[in-house]
Tab-separated table of C-alpha atoms and ligand atoms in Angstrom:
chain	number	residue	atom	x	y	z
A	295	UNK	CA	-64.940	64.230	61.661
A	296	UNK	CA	-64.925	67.092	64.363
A	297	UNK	CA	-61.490	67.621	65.660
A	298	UNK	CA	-61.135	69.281	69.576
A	299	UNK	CA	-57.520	70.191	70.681
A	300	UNK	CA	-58.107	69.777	74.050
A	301	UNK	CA	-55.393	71.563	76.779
A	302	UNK	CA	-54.390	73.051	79.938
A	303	UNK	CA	-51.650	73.263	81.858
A	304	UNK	CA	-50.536	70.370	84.277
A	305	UNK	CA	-53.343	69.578	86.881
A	306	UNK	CA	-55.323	72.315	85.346
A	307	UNK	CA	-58.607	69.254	85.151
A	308	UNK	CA	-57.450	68.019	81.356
A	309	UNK	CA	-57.629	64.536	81.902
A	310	UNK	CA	-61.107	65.012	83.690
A	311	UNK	CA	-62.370	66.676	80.944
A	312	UNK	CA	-61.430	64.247	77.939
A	313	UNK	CA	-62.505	61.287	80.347
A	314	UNK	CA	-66.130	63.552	80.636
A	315	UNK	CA	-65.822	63.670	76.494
A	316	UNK	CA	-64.636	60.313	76.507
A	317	UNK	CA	-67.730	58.973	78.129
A	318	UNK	CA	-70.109	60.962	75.382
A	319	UNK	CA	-67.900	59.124	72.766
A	320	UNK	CA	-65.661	60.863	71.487
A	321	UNK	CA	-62.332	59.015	70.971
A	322	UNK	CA	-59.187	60.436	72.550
A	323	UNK	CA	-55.667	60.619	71.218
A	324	UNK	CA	-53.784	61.306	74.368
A	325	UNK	CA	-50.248	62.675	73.687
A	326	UNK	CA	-48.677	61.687	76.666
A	327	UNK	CA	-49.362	58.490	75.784
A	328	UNK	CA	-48.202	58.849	72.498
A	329	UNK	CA	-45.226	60.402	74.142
A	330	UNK	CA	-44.163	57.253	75.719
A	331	UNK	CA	-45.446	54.616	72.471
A	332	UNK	CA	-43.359	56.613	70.160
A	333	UNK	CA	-40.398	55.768	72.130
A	334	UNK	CA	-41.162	51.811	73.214
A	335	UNK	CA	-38.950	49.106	72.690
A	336	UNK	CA	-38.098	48.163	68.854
A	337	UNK	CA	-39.705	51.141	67.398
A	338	UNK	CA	-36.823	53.599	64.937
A	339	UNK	CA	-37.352	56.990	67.269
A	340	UNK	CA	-35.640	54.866	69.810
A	341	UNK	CA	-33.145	53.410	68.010
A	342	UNK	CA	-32.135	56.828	66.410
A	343	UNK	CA	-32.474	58.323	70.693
A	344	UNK	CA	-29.722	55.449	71.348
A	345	UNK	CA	-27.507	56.445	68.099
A	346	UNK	CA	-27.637	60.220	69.109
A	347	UNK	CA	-27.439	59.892	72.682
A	348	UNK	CA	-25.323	56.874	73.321
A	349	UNK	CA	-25.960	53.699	74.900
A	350	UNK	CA	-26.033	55.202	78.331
A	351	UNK	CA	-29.812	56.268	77.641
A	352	UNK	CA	-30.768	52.865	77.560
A	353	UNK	CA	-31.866	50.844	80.362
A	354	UNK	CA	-30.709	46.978	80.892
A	355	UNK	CA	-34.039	45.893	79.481
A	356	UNK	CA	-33.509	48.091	76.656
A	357	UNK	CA	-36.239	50.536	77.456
A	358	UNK	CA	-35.310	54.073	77.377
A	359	UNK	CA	-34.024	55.451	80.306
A	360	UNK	CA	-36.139	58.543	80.763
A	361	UNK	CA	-34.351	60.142	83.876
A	362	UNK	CA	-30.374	59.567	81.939
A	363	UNK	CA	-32.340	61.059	79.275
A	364	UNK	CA	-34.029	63.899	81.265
A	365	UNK	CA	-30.537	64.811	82.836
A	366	UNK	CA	-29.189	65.281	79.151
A	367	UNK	CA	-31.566	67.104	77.491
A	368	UNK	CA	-32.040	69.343	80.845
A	369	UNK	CA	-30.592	72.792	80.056
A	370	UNK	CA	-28.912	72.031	76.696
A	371	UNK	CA	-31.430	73.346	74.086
A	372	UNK	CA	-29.314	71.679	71.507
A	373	UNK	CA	-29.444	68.440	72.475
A	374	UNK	CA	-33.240	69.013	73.577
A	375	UNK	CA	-33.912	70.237	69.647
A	376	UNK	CA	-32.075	66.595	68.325
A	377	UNK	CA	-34.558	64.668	71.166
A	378	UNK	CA	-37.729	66.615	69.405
A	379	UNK	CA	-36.705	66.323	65.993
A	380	UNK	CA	-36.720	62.156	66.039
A	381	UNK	CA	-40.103	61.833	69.159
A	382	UNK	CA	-41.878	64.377	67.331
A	383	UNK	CA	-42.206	63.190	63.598
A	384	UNK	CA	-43.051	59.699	65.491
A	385	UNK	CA	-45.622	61.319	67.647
A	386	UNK	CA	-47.173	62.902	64.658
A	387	UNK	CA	-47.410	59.221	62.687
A	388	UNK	CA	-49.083	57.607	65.711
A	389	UNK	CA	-51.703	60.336	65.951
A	390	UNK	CA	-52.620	60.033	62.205
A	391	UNK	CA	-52.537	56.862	62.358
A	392	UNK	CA	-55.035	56.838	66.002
A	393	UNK	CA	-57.180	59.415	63.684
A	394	UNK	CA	-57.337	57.169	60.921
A	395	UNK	CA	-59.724	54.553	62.606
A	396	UNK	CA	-62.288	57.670	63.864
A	397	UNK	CA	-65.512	57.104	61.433
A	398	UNK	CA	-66.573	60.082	58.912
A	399	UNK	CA	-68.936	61.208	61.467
A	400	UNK	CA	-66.954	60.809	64.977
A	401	UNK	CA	-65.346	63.486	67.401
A	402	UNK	CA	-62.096	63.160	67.956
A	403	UNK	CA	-59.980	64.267	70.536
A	404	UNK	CA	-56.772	65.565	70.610
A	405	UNK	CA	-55.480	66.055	73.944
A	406	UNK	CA	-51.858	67.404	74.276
A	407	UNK	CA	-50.637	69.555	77.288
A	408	UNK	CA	-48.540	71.375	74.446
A	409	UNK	CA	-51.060	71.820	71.806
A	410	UNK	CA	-50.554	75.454	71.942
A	411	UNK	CA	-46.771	74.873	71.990
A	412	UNK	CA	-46.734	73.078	68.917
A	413	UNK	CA	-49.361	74.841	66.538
A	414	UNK	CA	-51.553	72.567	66.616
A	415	UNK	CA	-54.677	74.992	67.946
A	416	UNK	CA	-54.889	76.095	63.880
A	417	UNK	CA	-55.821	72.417	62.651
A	418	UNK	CA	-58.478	71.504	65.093
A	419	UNK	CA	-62.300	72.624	64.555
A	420	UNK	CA	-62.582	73.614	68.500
A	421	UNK	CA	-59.984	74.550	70.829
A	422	UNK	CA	-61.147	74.209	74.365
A	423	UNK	CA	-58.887	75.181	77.530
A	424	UNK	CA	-59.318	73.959	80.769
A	425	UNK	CA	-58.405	76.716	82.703
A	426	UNK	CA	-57.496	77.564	86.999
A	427	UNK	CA	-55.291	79.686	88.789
A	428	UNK	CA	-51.681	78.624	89.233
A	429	UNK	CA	-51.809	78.203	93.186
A	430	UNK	CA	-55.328	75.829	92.075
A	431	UNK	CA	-53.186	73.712	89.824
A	432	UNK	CA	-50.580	73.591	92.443
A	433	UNK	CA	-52.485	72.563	95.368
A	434	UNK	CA	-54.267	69.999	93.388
A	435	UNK	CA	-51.106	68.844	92.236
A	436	UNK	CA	-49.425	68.369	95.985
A	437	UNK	CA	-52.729	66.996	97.129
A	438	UNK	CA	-53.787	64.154	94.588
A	439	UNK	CA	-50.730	63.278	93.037
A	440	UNK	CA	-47.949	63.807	96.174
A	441	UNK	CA	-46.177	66.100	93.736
A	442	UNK	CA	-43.847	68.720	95.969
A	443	UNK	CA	-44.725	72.085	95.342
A	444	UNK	CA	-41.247	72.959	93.988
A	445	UNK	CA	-42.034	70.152	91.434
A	446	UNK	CA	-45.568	71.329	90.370
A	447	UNK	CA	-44.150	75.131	89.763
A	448	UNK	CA	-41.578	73.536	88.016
A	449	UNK	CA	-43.765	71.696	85.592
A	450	UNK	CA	-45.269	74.683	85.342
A	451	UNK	CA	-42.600	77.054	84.572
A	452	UNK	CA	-41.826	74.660	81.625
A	453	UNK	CA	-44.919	74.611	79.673
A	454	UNK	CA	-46.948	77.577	77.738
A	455	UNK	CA	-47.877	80.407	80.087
A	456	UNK	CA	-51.436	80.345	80.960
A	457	UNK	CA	-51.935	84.131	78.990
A	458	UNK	CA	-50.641	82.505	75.718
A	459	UNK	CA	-52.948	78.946	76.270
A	460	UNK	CA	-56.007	81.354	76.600
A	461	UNK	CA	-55.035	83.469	73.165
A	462	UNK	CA	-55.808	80.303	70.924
A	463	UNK	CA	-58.854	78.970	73.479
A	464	UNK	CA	-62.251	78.960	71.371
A	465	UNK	CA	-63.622	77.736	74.607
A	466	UNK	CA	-62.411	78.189	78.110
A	467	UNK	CA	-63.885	75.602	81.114
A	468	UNK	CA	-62.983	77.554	83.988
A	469	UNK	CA	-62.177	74.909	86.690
A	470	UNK	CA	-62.254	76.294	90.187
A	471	UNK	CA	-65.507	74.982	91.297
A	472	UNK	CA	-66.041	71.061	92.068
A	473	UNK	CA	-65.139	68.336	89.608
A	474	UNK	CA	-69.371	67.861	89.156
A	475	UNK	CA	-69.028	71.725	87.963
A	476	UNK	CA	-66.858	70.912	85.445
A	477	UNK	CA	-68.623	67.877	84.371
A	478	UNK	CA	-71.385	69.583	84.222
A	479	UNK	CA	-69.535	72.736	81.729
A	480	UNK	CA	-68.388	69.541	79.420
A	481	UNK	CA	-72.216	68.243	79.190
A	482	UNK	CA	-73.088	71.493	78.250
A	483	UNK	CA	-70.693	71.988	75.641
A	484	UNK	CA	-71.174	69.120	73.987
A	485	UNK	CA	-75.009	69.627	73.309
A	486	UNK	CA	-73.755	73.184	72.248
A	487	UNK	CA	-70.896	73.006	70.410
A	488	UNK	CA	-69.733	69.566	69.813
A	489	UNK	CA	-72.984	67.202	68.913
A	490	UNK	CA	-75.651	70.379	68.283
B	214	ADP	P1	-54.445	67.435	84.269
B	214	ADP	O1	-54.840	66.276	83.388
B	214	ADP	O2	-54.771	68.751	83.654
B	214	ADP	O3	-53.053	67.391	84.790
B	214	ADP	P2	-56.372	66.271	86.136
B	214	ADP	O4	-57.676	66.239	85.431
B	214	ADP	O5	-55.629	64.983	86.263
B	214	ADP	O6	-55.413	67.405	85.531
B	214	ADP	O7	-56.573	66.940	87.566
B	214	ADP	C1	-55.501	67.019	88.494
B	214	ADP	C2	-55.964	66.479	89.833
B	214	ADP	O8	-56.875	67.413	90.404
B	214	ADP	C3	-56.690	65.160	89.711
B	214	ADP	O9	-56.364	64.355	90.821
B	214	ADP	C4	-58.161	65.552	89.730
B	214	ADP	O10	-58.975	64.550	90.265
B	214	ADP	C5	-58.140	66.794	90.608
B	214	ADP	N1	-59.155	67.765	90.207
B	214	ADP	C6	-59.460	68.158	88.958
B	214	ADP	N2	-60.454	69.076	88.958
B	214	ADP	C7	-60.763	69.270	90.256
B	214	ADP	C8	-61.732	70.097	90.927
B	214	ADP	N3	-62.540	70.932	90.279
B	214	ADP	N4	-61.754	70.034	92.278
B	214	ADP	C9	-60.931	69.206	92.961
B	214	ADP	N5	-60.018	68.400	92.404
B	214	ADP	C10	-59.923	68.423	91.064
């Protein structure tokens, strides 16, 4: 199996790129889907979230209630710790689980906005980047997803910095040029790198 970690910061062209790897056939774990799975209805991270938190983080239909949540964990490293320590061991067991139906000979794709965040650059067989300037990822941001600006930098502020992210890159995909561009970069590298 060939393993990519795949990352970038937020509207950095991520999700375009593992949809371009996507449609070669690779299969895709995506974490922020994970993210939300871990935590559904009936699973144990949940349950342990309620215990922790109180019933206050839980919605009338028993979801989680992401914003009570959010205003928590916001600012209280503590309490932020206790959140990671039951998602992430959940996370981990859905991915292994998602990795566990890729055949012998498939490429799987790990993409995770915080790959580089949580060491997970040193298991993966290629670590590609998807790389643009801040005020790039920020005007995308505003533009296609009706994100305030204040929000994006936010976002931003919160995640690796883009220095550190390019340290454990393999491969970068600069994306400053078109969408096509970058399509094009992803064709490239998977006759090159990926599928050879
Ligand atoms: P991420 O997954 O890293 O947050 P996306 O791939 O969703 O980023 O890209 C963020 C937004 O910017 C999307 O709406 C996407 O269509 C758009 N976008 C991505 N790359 C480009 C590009 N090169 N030119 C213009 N828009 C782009």
């Amino acid at each position: 199996m060939f393993r990519l970690g795949l990352t970038g910061g937020i509207g950095s062209g991520k999700s375009t790129v593992s949809a371009r790897l996507a449609s070669h056939g690779a299969v895709v774990i995506d974490y922020d889907q994970l993210a939300r799975d871990a935590v559904e209805v009936g699973t144990p991270a949940l349950a342990a979230i309620a215990e922790r938190f109180g019933p206050d983080v839980i919605a009338p239909d028993g979801s989680l209630d992401r914003p009570g949540l959010g205003s928590i964990v916001f600012g209280d490293d503590a309490a932020r710790a206790d959140l990671e320590a039951i998602t992430h061991p959940a996370i981990v067991e859905l991915a292994i689980a998602r990795e566990a139906t890729v055949p012998d000979d498939g490429v799987v794709v790990h993409d995770h906005p915080l790959l580089v965040e949580m060491g997970m650059a040193a298991f993966c067989d290629l670590v590609v980047v998807v790389d643009a300037p801040e005020d790039v990822q920020v005007e995308r941001l505003v533009t296609t997803r009706g994100m305030t600006e204040a929000d994006a930098r936010a976002r931003m502020a919160a995640q690796a910095s883009r220095e550190e992210r390019l340290a454990e890159a393999d491969v970068v995909l600069d994306n400053t040029g078109s969408i096509e561009d970058l399509e094009a970069r992803v064709d490239e590298l998977w006759a090159q790198r990926i599928r050879p």
